Amino acid sequence: MAFRLFVPILAGATLRERLLACIGATIGIALTGVISGLAMGGGPHVALLVAPMGASAVLLFAVPASPLAQPWSIIGGNSISALVGVTVAHFIHDPVMASGLAVALAIAAMSFTRCLHPPGGAAALTAVLGGPAVISAGFLFPFVPVALNSTILVALGFLFHKLARRNYPHVAAPAANSHGTADPPARQRTGFRPEDIDAALTALDETFDIDRDDLERLLRQVELQAMVRSHRTLLCEDIMSRDVVSVPEHAAADEARQQLLDHNIRTLPVVDADGRLVGAIGLRELTRATDTVKGVMAKAGTASPRTPAMSLLPVLTDGRSHAVVIVDAERHILGLITQTDLLAAAARVQTADKGRAAA
């Protein structure tokens, strides 16, 4: 039980993520100091780095998805708070009173300007208690070095996250309707609605460190995982079609089009010379074809035979995919599951559940 004290409480925290955070913070803080020194000329009385940058680096590199770690939160939060601190220190000379008021007003200012950033409180406090370097800088302090440090750190964070294939600045992926209409995607027309999330947040009356759109994505995924778990016994191999029509990658477009029409299907797997899956083709892709299917084929959705069938729901309800190809480890085709297959399976499961409940 004692070791539970050292378990990260942040959801999704992994060893890889923490190692990336350490590497990012090392690079970010070191280069911010170097670049700031070059920009300001250095010297014993010049503050190259302010302490709040360390706290900003924790958020920027360890929890880049947090609303508190976004570019405007870091740059605006630190700079505005430092300006508040310098202003309070200019009018109130008692350090204790000035410290409390500076932090309080910094929170208010960050809230009104939508850039709440915890290190901003430290920036305000530094402006009040920072010593000779801060006093000599006066009202320039919020801009140089605070805004300069913050801007450099965010730019370095942006480059680091791009190289690490992280999404920063973090934007929740929109649930777009691929048909270009105002309706939400099919999988979001059942279950809870966005207004249910707003009502729940109001009822809980707490502030959570997660974007509202990210919260909705998380709950949608929880809903899906719960459904997959409750129907885990239904596997892809139980419902897949096994006599799968496919087409070679060098087949003519007209041949593929005729295959789709002859078999009354919407998706045709494309295979290479060794019979391995390399893509998929449908009438939509064939409208662009001028020669063979290889040049216009799309990426095929795939799954293994032992995958829970209900986990294919997000793919088959995205408005673009009509089938998932079931493959082995070498990508040889074993079967295929269409939207109709999954719908029929879901109907059978629901009927069976109702029968057991009635019994």
Short mmCIF file of C-alpha atoms in Angstrom, two decimals:
data_model
loop_
_atom_site.label_atom_id
_atom_site.label_comp_id
_atom_site.label_asym_id
_atom_site.label_seq_id
_atom_site.Cartn_x
_atom_site.Cartn_y
_atom_site.Cartn_z
CA MET A 1 0.00 0.00 0.00
CA ALA A 2 2.90 2.35 0.74
CA PHE A 3 4.00 2.19 -2.89
CA ARG A 4 0.61 3.50 -3.99
CA LEU A 5 1.78 6.92 -2.83
CA PHE A 6 4.22 6.94 -5.73
CA VAL A 7 1.76 5.87 -8.43
CA PRO A 8 1.08 8.75 -10.89
CA ILE A 9 -2.44 10.04 -10.38
CA LEU A 10 -2.69 11.51 -13.88
CA ALA A 11 -4.83 9.40 -16.18
CA GLY A 12 -2.87 7.88 -19.05
CA ALA A 13 0.55 8.51 -17.48
CA THR A 14 3.10 5.97 -18.76
CA LEU A 15 6.84 5.51 -18.37
CA ARG A 16 7.38 6.57 -21.99
CA GLU A 17 5.39 9.77 -21.47
CA ARG A 18 7.38 10.66 -18.35
CA LEU A 19 10.71 9.99 -20.05
CA LEU A 20 9.66 12.22 -22.92
CA ALA A 21 8.69 14.89 -20.39
CA CYS A 22 12.13 14.72 -18.77
CA ILE A 23 13.93 14.96 -22.11
CA GLY A 24 11.68 17.79 -23.26
CA ALA A 25 12.13 19.77 -20.05
CA THR A 26 15.92 19.38 -20.22
CA ILE A 27 16.06 20.66 -23.78
CA GLY A 28 13.38 23.32 -23.28
CA ILE A 29 14.77 24.97 -20.16
CA ALA A 30 18.42 24.79 -21.26
CA LEU A 31 17.76 26.28 -24.71
CA THR A 32 15.39 28.90 -23.28
CA GLY A 33 18.22 30.08 -21.02
CA VAL A 34 20.75 30.09 -23.85
CA ILE A 35 18.50 31.91 -26.34
CA SER A 36 17.34 34.42 -23.72
CA GLY A 37 20.99 35.12 -22.81
CA LEU A 38 21.87 35.76 -26.44
CA ALA A 39 18.84 38.02 -26.86
CA MET A 40 19.45 40.06 -23.70
CA GLY A 41 23.24 40.20 -23.77
CA GLY A 42 23.80 38.47 -20.43
CA GLY A 43 25.50 40.10 -17.47
CA PRO A 44 25.40 39.52 -13.69
CA HIS A 45 22.37 41.77 -13.15
CA VAL A 46 20.23 40.33 -15.94
CA ALA A 47 17.76 37.53 -15.15
CA LEU A 48 18.12 35.08 -18.03
CA LEU A 49 15.47 32.69 -16.66
CA VAL A 50 12.69 33.24 -14.15
CA ALA A 51 11.73 30.45 -11.75
CA PRO A 52 8.12 30.00 -13.00
CA MET A 53 9.54 28.62 -16.26
CA GLY A 54 10.37 25.42 -14.40
CA ALA A 55 6.73 24.96 -13.45
CA SER A 56 5.61 25.89 -16.97
CA ALA A 57 7.96 23.23 -18.35
CA VAL A 58 6.31 20.58 -16.16
CA LEU A 59 2.92 21.35 -17.69
CA LEU A 60 4.20 21.86 -21.23
CA PHE A 61 6.17 18.62 -21.44
CA ALA A 62 4.41 16.32 -18.94
CA VAL A 63 0.74 17.15 -19.60
CA PRO A 64 0.65 18.87 -23.02
CA ALA A 65 -3.07 18.07 -23.42
CA SER A 66 -4.00 20.11 -20.35
CA PRO A 67 -5.87 23.38 -21.02
CA LEU A 68 -3.39 24.94 -18.55
CA ALA A 69 -0.44 24.01 -20.80
CA GLN A 70 -1.56 25.57 -24.09
CA PRO A 71 0.48 28.38 -25.72
CA TRP A 72 -1.77 31.28 -24.68
CA SER A 73 -2.03 29.89 -21.15
CA ILE A 74 1.77 29.82 -20.80
CA ILE A 75 2.64 33.10 -22.52
CA GLY A 76 -0.39 35.09 -21.41
CA GLY A 77 -0.61 33.56 -17.93
CA ASN A 78 3.02 34.23 -17.04
CA SER A 79 3.26 37.67 -18.65
CA ILE A 80 -0.05 39.06 -17.39
CA SER A 81 0.59 37.73 -13.88
CA ALA A 82 4.06 39.26 -13.82
CA LEU A 83 2.58 42.60 -14.91
CA VAL A 84 0.02 42.34 -12.12
CA GLY A 85 2.80 41.58 -9.63
CA VAL A 86 4.96 44.52 -10.71
CA THR A 87 1.95 46.86 -10.53
CA VAL A 88 0.96 45.69 -7.03
CA ALA A 89 4.58 45.99 -5.80
CA HIS A 90 4.74 49.54 -7.16
CA PHE A 91 1.78 50.68 -5.03
CA ILE A 92 1.99 48.39 -1.98
CA HIS A 93 5.34 48.22 -0.22
CA ASP A 94 4.47 45.71 2.50
CA PRO A 95 5.80 42.42 1.04
CA VAL A 96 3.30 40.16 2.81
CA MET A 97 0.25 42.18 1.77
CA ALA A 98 1.64 42.71 -1.74
CA SER A 99 2.33 38.99 -2.17
CA GLY A 100 -1.17 37.87 -1.29
CA LEU A 101 -2.86 40.58 -3.35
CA ALA A 102 -0.59 39.97 -6.37
CA VAL A 103 -1.40 36.26 -6.53
CA ALA A 104 -5.12 36.88 -6.02
CA LEU A 105 -5.30 39.53 -8.72
CA ALA A 106 -3.18 37.36 -11.04
CA ILE A 107 -5.74 34.56 -10.75
CA ALA A 108 -8.53 37.02 -11.55
CA ALA A 109 -6.64 38.51 -14.50
CA MET A 110 -5.79 35.09 -15.97
CA SER A 111 -9.38 33.96 -15.57
CA PHE A 112 -10.79 37.00 -17.38
CA THR A 113 -8.24 36.70 -20.19
CA ARG A 114 -8.76 32.90 -20.50
CA CYS A 115 -5.12 32.02 -19.85
CA LEU A 116 -5.21 30.37 -16.42
CA HIS A 117 -1.75 28.94 -15.78
CA PRO A 118 -0.61 27.84 -12.28
CA PRO A 119 2.99 29.11 -12.72
CA GLY A 120 1.44 32.52 -13.29
CA GLY A 121 0.94 32.75 -9.53
CA ALA A 122 4.68 32.19 -9.11
CA ALA A 123 5.37 34.85 -11.75
CA ALA A 124 3.28 37.36 -9.79
CA LEU A 125 5.06 36.41 -6.58
CA THR A 126 8.46 36.70 -8.26
CA ALA A 127 7.58 40.20 -9.41
CA VAL A 128 6.94 41.18 -5.77
CA LEU A 129 9.80 39.32 -4.05
CA GLY A 130 12.26 38.90 -6.93
CA GLY A 131 15.12 41.01 -5.58
CA PRO A 132 17.48 43.50 -7.28
CA ALA A 133 17.22 42.06 -10.80
CA VAL A 134 13.42 42.37 -10.80
CA ILE A 135 13.45 45.80 -9.15
CA SER A 136 15.96 47.15 -11.68
CA ALA A 137 13.84 45.83 -14.57
CA GLY A 138 10.68 47.51 -13.27
CA PHE A 139 7.74 47.39 -15.68
CA LEU A 140 10.01 45.83 -18.31
CA PHE A 141 10.15 42.61 -16.21
CA PRO A 142 6.82 41.15 -17.48
CA PHE A 143 8.11 41.43 -21.04
CA VAL A 144 11.84 40.74 -20.61
CA PRO A 145 12.52 38.14 -19.38
CA VAL A 146 9.04 36.70 -18.53
CA ALA A 147 7.25 37.02 -21.89
CA LEU A 148 10.52 36.30 -23.75
CA ASN A 149 11.17 33.15 -21.69
CA SER A 150 7.59 31.99 -22.11
CA THR A 151 7.54 32.52 -25.87
CA ILE A 152 10.84 30.70 -26.40
CA LEU A 153 9.74 27.82 -24.17
CA VAL A 154 6.45 27.43 -26.06
CA ALA A 155 8.24 27.50 -29.44
CA LEU A 156 10.68 24.83 -28.27
CA GLY A 157 7.79 22.81 -26.85
CA PHE A 158 5.96 23.01 -30.17
CA LEU A 159 9.00 21.67 -32.06
CA PHE A 160 9.66 18.95 -29.49
CA HIS A 161 6.08 17.67 -29.53
CA LYS A 162 6.01 17.63 -33.33
CA LEU A 163 9.16 15.50 -33.37
CA ALA A 164 7.68 13.25 -30.66
CA ARG A 165 4.45 12.93 -32.71
CA ARG A 166 2.37 14.52 -29.97
CA ASN A 167 -0.63 16.73 -30.59
CA TYR A 168 0.43 20.22 -29.50
CA PRO A 169 -1.11 22.76 -29.30
CA HIS A 170 -3.75 20.31 -28.18
CA VAL A 171 -7.03 20.47 -30.07
CA ALA A 172 -9.71 17.88 -29.45
CA ALA A 173 -10.36 16.00 -32.70
CA PRO A 174 -13.78 17.06 -34.00
CA ALA A 175 -16.37 14.37 -34.57
CA ALA A 176 -17.03 15.39 -38.15
CA ASN A 177 -19.85 14.08 -40.29
CA SER A 178 -18.20 12.77 -43.45
CA HIS A 179 -21.40 13.38 -45.45
CA GLY A 180 -21.11 17.16 -45.08
CA THR A 181 -24.41 17.57 -43.22
CA ALA A 182 -25.18 19.08 -39.83
CA ASP A 183 -26.07 15.75 -38.23
CA PRO A 184 -23.58 14.31 -35.71
CA PRO A 185 -21.84 11.05 -36.68
CA ALA A 186 -24.02 7.95 -36.38
CA ARG A 187 -22.28 6.62 -33.28
CA GLN A 188 -23.02 9.88 -31.44
CA ARG A 189 -26.76 9.88 -32.06
CA THR A 190 -27.34 7.35 -29.27
CA GLY A 191 -26.29 7.34 -25.64
CA PHE A 192 -25.48 10.59 -23.87
CA ARG A 193 -25.58 14.02 -25.49
CA PRO A 194 -23.33 17.09 -25.09
CA GLU A 195 -25.95 18.78 -22.89
CA ASP A 196 -25.75 15.77 -20.54
CA ILE A 197 -22.05 16.53 -20.01
CA ASP A 198 -22.83 20.18 -19.25
CA ALA A 199 -25.55 19.13 -16.78
CA ALA A 200 -23.18 16.68 -15.07
CA LEU A 201 -20.43 19.31 -14.72
CA THR A 202 -22.96 21.73 -13.25
CA ALA A 203 -24.20 19.11 -10.81
CA LEU A 204 -20.67 18.20 -9.65
CA ASP A 205 -19.80 21.91 -9.24
CA GLU A 206 -16.06 21.31 -9.60
CA THR A 207 -13.33 22.37 -12.03
CA PHE A 208 -11.49 19.57 -13.83
CA ASP A 209 -8.15 19.85 -15.62
CA ILE A 210 -9.47 18.54 -18.94
CA ASP A 211 -10.94 20.19 -22.00
CA ARG A 212 -14.69 19.71 -22.30
CA ASP A 213 -14.39 18.22 -25.80
CA ASP A 214 -11.70 15.83 -24.58
CA LEU A 215 -14.04 14.82 -21.77
CA GLU A 216 -16.74 13.95 -24.29
CA ARG A 217 -14.26 11.89 -26.36
CA LEU A 218 -13.17 10.06 -23.21
CA LEU A 219 -16.74 9.24 -22.20
CA ARG A 220 -17.57 8.03 -25.71
CA GLN A 221 -14.59 5.68 -25.56
CA VAL A 222 -15.58 4.47 -22.08
CA GLU A 223 -19.06 3.75 -23.42
CA LEU A 224 -17.58 1.76 -26.30
CA GLN A 225 -15.20 -0.19 -24.07
CA ALA A 226 -18.04 -1.10 -21.72
CA MET A 227 -20.06 -2.43 -24.66
CA VAL A 228 -17.09 -4.40 -25.99
CA ARG A 229 -16.50 -5.92 -22.54
CA SER A 230 -20.15 -6.90 -22.11
CA HIS A 231 -20.15 -8.63 -25.53
CA ARG A 232 -16.56 -9.88 -25.52
CA THR A 233 -17.62 -13.43 -26.36
CA LEU A 234 -18.76 -12.31 -29.83
CA LEU A 235 -15.60 -12.31 -31.93
CA CYS A 236 -14.92 -11.26 -35.51
CA GLU A 237 -14.39 -14.87 -36.54
CA ASP A 238 -17.94 -15.63 -35.38
CA ILE A 239 -19.67 -13.26 -37.78
CA MET A 240 -17.25 -12.62 -40.65
CA SER A 241 -17.86 -13.62 -44.27
CA ARG A 242 -15.22 -16.14 -45.31
CA ASP A 243 -15.67 -16.29 -49.09
CA VAL A 244 -14.15 -12.88 -49.76
CA VAL A 245 -14.02 -11.36 -53.23
CA SER A 246 -10.78 -9.47 -53.82
CA VAL A 247 -8.93 -7.87 -56.72
CA PRO A 248 -5.19 -7.74 -57.60
CA GLU A 249 -3.51 -4.36 -57.21
CA HIS A 250 -2.64 -4.27 -60.93
CA ALA A 251 -6.20 -5.03 -62.05
CA ALA A 252 -7.86 -2.56 -64.38
CA ALA A 253 -10.30 -0.11 -62.88
CA ASP A 254 -13.09 -1.43 -65.10
CA GLU A 255 -12.51 -4.95 -63.79
CA ALA A 256 -12.80 -3.80 -60.18
CA ARG A 257 -15.92 -1.79 -60.97
CA GLN A 258 -17.53 -4.83 -62.58
CA GLN A 259 -16.65 -6.98 -59.55
CA LEU A 260 -18.39 -4.53 -57.23
CA LEU A 261 -21.51 -4.48 -59.39
CA ASP A 262 -21.62 -8.24 -60.04
CA HIS A 263 -21.38 -9.14 -56.36
CA ASN A 264 -23.46 -6.16 -55.15
CA ILE A 265 -20.78 -5.11 -52.65
CA ARG A 266 -19.39 -1.70 -51.66
CA THR A 267 -15.82 -2.57 -50.69
CA LEU A 268 -13.32 -4.72 -52.54
CA PRO A 269 -10.04 -5.72 -50.81
CA VAL A 270 -6.92 -5.23 -52.93
CA VAL A 271 -4.12 -7.80 -52.70
CA ASP A 272 -0.53 -7.98 -53.95
CA ALA A 273 1.10 -10.80 -55.92
CA ASP A 274 1.54 -12.86 -52.72
CA GLY A 275 -2.11 -12.50 -51.76
CA ARG A 276 -1.46 -10.03 -48.94
CA LEU A 277 -3.86 -7.17 -48.29
CA VAL A 278 -2.54 -3.81 -49.49
CA GLY A 279 -5.68 -1.67 -49.58
CA ALA A 280 -9.36 -1.43 -50.45
CA ILE A 281 -11.33 0.00 -53.33
CA GLY A 282 -14.92 1.18 -53.74
CA LEU A 283 -16.96 3.05 -56.32
CA ARG A 284 -15.90 6.34 -54.73
CA GLU A 285 -12.22 5.62 -55.37
CA LEU A 286 -12.90 4.23 -58.82
CA THR A 287 -14.34 7.56 -59.99
CA ARG A 288 -10.74 8.85 -59.96
CA ALA A 289 -9.18 5.77 -61.59
CA THR A 290 -7.67 6.03 -65.06
CA ASP A 291 -5.60 2.84 -65.21
CA THR A 292 -5.20 0.27 -62.39
CA VAL A 293 -6.68 0.19 -58.91
CA LYS A 294 -3.27 0.55 -57.24
CA GLY A 295 -3.11 4.30 -57.80
CA VAL A 296 -6.47 5.09 -56.21
CA MET A 297 -6.99 2.41 -53.56
CA ALA A 298 -7.65 3.53 -49.98
CA LYS A 299 -6.25 2.20 -46.72
CA ALA A 300 -8.22 -0.84 -45.58
CA GLY A 301 -9.62 -1.18 -42.07
CA THR A 302 -8.36 -4.43 -40.57
CA ALA A 303 -8.82 -6.60 -37.52
CA SER A 304 -7.78 -10.05 -36.33
CA PRO A 305 -10.19 -13.01 -36.04
CA ARG A 306 -10.08 -12.87 -32.23
CA THR A 307 -10.93 -9.18 -32.03
CA PRO A 308 -14.24 -8.47 -30.24
CA ALA A 309 -16.73 -7.76 -33.01
CA MET A 310 -18.29 -4.77 -31.28
CA SER A 311 -14.93 -2.97 -31.22
CA LEU A 312 -15.36 -2.45 -34.99
CA LEU A 313 -18.25 -0.09 -34.31
CA PRO A 314 -16.22 3.18 -34.53
CA VAL A 315 -14.75 2.16 -37.91
CA LEU A 316 -18.01 1.00 -39.45
CA THR A 317 -19.92 4.09 -38.32
CA ASP A 318 -17.40 6.74 -39.41
CA GLY A 319 -19.41 7.48 -42.58
CA ARG A 320 -16.61 6.36 -44.90
CA SER A 321 -15.83 2.70 -44.19
CA HIS A 322 -18.30 0.02 -45.23
CA ALA A 323 -16.28 -3.05 -44.29
CA VAL A 324 -13.37 -4.27 -42.17
CA VAL A 325 -11.04 -6.95 -43.55
CA ILE A 326 -10.10 -9.74 -41.16
CA VAL A 327 -6.46 -10.74 -41.68
CA ASP A 328 -3.82 -12.96 -40.13
CA ALA A 329 -0.37 -11.87 -38.94
CA GLU A 330 0.95 -11.90 -42.54
CA ARG A 331 -2.05 -9.84 -43.78
CA HIS A 332 -3.57 -12.71 -45.70
CA ILE A 333 -7.33 -12.27 -45.94
CA LEU A 334 -9.36 -14.57 -43.69
CA GLY A 335 -12.73 -12.85 -43.87
CA LEU A 336 -14.66 -9.61 -44.06
CA ILE A 337 -17.22 -7.88 -41.83
CA THR A 338 -19.60 -5.30 -43.29
CA GLN A 339 -21.89 -2.80 -41.61
CA THR A 340 -24.76 -5.21 -42.28
CA ASP A 341 -22.90 -8.07 -40.60
CA LEU A 342 -22.30 -6.03 -37.46
CA LEU A 343 -25.87 -4.72 -37.38
CA ALA A 344 -27.27 -8.24 -37.67
CA ALA A 345 -24.94 -9.47 -34.92
CA ALA A 346 -25.92 -6.60 -32.62
CA ALA A 347 -29.60 -7.37 -33.20
CA ARG A 348 -29.04 -11.04 -32.32
CA VAL A 349 -27.14 -10.13 -29.16
CA GLN A 350 -29.87 -7.71 -28.07
CA THR A 351 -32.56 -10.33 -28.70
CA ALA A 352 -30.62 -12.90 -26.69
CA ASP A 353 -30.11 -10.43 -23.83
CA LYS A 354 -33.83 -9.67 -23.71
CA GLY A 355 -34.62 -13.41 -23.70
CA ARG A 356 -32.30 -14.01 -20.74
CA ALA A 357 -33.76 -11.03 -18.90
CA ALA A 358 -37.31 -12.31 -19.44
CA ALA A 359 -36.35 -15.75 -18.18
#
